[in-house]
PDB file of C-alpha atoms in Angstrom:
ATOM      1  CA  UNK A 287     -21.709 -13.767  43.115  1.00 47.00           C
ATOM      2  CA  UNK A 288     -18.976 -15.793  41.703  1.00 46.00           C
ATOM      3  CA  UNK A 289     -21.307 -16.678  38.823  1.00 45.00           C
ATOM      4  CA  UNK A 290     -21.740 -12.876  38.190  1.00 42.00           C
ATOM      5  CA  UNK A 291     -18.150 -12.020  38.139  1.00 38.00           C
ATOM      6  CA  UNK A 292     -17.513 -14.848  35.422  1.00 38.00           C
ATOM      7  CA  UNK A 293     -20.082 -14.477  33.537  1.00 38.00           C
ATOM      8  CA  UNK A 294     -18.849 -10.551  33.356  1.00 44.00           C
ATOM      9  CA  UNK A 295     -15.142 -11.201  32.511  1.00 40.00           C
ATOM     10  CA  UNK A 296     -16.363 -13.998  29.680  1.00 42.00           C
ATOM     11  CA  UNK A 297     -18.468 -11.184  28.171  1.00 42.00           C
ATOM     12  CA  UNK A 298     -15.538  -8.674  27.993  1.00 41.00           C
ATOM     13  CA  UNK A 299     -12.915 -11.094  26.936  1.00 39.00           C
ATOM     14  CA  UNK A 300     -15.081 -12.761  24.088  1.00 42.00           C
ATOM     15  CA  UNK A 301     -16.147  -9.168  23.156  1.00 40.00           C
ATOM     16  CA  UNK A 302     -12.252  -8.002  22.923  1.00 43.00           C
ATOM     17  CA  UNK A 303     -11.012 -10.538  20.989  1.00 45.00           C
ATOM     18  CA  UNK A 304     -13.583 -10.406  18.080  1.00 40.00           C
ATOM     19  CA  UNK A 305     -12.007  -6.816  17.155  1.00 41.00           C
ATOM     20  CA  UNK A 306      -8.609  -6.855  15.913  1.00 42.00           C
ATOM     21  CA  UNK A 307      -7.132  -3.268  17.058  1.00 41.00           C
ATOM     22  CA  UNK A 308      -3.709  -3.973  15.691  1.00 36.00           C
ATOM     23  CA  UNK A 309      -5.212  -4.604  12.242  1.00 40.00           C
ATOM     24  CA  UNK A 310      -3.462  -1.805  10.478  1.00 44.00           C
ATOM     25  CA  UNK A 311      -6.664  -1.816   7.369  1.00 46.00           C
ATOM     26  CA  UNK A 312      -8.954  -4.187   6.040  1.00 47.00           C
ATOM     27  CA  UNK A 313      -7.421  -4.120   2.340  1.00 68.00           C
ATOM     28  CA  UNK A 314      -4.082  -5.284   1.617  1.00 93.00           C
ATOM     29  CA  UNK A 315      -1.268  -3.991  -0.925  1.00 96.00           C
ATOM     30  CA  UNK A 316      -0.200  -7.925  -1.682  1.00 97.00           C
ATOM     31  CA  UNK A 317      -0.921  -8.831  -4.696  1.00 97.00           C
ATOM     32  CA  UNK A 318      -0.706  -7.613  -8.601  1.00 97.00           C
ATOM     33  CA  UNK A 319      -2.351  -4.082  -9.294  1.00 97.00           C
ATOM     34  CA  UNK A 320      -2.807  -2.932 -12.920  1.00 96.00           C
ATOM     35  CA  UNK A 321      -2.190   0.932 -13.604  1.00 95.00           C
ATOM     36  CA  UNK A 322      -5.347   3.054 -14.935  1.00 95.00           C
ATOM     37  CA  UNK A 323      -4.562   6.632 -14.621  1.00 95.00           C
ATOM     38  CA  UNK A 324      -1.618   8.116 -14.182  1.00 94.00           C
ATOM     39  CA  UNK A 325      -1.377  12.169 -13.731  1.00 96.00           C
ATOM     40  CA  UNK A 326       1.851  14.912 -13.248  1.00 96.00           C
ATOM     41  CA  UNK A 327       0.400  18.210 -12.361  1.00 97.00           C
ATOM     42  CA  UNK A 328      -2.911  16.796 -13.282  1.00 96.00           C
ATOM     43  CA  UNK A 329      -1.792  16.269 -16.712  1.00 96.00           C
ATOM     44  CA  UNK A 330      -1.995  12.457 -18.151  1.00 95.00           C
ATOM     45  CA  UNK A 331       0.862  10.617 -18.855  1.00 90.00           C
ATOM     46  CA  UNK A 332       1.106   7.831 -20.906  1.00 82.00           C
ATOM     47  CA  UNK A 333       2.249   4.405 -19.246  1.00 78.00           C
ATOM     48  CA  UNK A 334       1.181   0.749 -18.589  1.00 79.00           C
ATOM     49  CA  UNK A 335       2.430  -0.200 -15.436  1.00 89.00           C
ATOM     50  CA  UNK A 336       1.667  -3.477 -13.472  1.00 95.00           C
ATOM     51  CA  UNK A 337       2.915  -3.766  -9.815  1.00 95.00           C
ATOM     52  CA  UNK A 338       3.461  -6.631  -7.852  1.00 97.00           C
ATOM     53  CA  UNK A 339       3.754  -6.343  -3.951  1.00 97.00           C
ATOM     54  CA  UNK A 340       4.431 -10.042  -2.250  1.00 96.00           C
ATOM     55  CA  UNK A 341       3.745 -10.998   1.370  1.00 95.00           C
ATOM     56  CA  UNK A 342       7.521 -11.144   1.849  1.00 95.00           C
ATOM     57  CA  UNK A 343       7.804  -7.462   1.238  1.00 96.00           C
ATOM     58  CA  UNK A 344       8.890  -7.797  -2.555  1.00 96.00           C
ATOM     59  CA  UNK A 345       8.236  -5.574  -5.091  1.00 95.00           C
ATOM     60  CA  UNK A 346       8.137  -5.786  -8.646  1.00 95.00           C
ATOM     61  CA  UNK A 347       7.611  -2.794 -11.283  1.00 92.00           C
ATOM     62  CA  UNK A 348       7.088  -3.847 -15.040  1.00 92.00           C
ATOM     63  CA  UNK A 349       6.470  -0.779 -17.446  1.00 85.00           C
ATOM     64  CA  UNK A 350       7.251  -1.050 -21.020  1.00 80.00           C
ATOM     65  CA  UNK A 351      10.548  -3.281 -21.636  1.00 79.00           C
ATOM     66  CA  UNK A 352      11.817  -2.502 -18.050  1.00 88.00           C
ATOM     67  CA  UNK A 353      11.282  -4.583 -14.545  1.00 91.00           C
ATOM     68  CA  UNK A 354      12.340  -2.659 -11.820  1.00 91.00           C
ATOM     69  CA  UNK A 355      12.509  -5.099  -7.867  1.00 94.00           C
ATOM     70  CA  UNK A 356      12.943  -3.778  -4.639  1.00 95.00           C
ATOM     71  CA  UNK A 357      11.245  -4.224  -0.980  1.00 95.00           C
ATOM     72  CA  UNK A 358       8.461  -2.287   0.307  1.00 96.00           C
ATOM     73  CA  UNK A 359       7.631  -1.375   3.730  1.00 96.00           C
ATOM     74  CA  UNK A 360       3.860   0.291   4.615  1.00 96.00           C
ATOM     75  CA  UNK A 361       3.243   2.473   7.628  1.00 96.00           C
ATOM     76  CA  UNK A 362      -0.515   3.545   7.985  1.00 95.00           C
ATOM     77  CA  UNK A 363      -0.679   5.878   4.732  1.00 96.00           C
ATOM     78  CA  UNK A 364       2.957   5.877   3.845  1.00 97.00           C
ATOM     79  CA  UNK A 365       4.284   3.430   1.486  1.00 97.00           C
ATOM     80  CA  UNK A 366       8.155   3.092   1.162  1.00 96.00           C
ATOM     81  CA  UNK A 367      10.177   1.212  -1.952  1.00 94.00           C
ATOM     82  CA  UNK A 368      13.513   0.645  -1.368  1.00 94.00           C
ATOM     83  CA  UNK A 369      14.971  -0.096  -4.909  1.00 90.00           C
ATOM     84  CA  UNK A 370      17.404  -3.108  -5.582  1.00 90.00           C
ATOM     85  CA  UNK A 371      19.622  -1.382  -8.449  1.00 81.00           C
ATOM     86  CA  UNK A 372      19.285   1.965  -8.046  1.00 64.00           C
ATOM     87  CA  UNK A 373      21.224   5.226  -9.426  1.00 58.00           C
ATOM     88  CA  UNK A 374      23.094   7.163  -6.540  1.00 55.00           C
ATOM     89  CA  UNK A 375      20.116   9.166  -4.290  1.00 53.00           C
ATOM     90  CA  UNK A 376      17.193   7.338  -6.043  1.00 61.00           C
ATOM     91  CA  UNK A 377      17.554   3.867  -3.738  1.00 82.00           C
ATOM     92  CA  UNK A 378      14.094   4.948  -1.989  1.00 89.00           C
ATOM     93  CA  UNK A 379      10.638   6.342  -2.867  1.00 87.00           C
ATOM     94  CA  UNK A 380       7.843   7.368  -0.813  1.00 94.00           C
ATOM     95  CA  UNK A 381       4.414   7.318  -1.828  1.00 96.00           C
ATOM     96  CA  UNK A 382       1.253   8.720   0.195  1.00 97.00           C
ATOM     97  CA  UNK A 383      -1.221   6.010  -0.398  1.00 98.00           C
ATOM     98  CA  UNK A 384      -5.161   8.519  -0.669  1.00 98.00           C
ATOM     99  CA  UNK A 385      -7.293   5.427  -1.528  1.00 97.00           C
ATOM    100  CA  UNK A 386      -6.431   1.368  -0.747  1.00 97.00           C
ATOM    101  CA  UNK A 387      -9.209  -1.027  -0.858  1.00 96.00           C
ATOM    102  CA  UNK A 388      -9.696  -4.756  -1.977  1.00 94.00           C
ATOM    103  CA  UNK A 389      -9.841  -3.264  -5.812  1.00 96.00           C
ATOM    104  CA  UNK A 390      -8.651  -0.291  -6.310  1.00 97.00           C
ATOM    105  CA  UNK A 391      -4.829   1.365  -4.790  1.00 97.00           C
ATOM    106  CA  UNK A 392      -3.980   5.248  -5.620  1.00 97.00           C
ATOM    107  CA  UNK A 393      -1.036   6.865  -4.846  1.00 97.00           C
ATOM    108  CA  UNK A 394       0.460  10.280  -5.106  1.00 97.00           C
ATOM    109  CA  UNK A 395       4.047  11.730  -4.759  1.00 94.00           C
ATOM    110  CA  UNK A 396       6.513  14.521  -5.284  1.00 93.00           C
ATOM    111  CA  UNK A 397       9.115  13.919  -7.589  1.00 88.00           C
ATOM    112  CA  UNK A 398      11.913  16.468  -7.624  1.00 87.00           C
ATOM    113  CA  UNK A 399      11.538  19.190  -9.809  1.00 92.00           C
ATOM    114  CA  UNK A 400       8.907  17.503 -12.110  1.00 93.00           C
ATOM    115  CA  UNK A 401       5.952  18.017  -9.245  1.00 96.00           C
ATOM    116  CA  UNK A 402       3.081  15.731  -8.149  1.00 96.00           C
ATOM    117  CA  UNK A 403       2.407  12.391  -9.632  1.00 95.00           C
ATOM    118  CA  UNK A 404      -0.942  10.605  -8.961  1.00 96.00           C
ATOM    119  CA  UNK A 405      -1.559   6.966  -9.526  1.00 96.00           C
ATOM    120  CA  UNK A 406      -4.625   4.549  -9.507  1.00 96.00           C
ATOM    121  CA  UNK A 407      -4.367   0.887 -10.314  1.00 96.00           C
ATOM    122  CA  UNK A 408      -6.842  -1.848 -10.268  1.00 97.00           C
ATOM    123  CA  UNK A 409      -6.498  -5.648  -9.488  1.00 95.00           C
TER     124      UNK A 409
END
């Protein structure tokens, strides 16, 4: 009977540690992402953006002449910049991440009086 009961608890603990329920998603932000589309009220708008999210929680925006660093901080579907040198009341942004996988990352937001902006990068 003893043989039973092992057996039994070495099936359930080798079956709960092959699944990883704290594992937040299978694709990660880290790493450099390449704009493709970028929409305000649907309507295109012209940019070139690369981001760069580290493993440290760095984050680096480069768009035209301009590098922009902060931190970043992702919470299931939310992802949150905090912005190193920021004008007064634009320190943070908030993004709703609709898409994340190990090629593609789209984003959209609501910027203040302008509307909804949509994002999709690629690695």
């Amino acid at each position: 009977m003893k043989k039973i009961y092992t057996l039994i608890l070495a099936t359930f603990l080798i079956t709960a540690c092959t699944k990883d329920d704290n594992k937040e998603d299978e694709s990660s932000i880290v790493g450099s992402w390449t704009m493709q589309e970028s929409k305000l009220n649907g309507d295109p708008v012209s940019s070139q953006n690369i981001v760069k999210f580290t493993s440290d929680s760095k984050t680096e925006f480069i768009y035209n002449d301009l590098t922009e660093t902060g931190t970043w901080n992702k919470s299931n579907n939310t992802l949150t910049i905090s912005w190193d040198d920021a004008d007064e009341g634009l320190g943070t942004y908030v993004l709703e991440i609709q898409e994340l996988t190990d090629t593609t990352l789209k984003w959209e937001t609501e910027i203040e009086g302008e509307g909804t902006l949509r994002e999709t990068f690629t690695r």
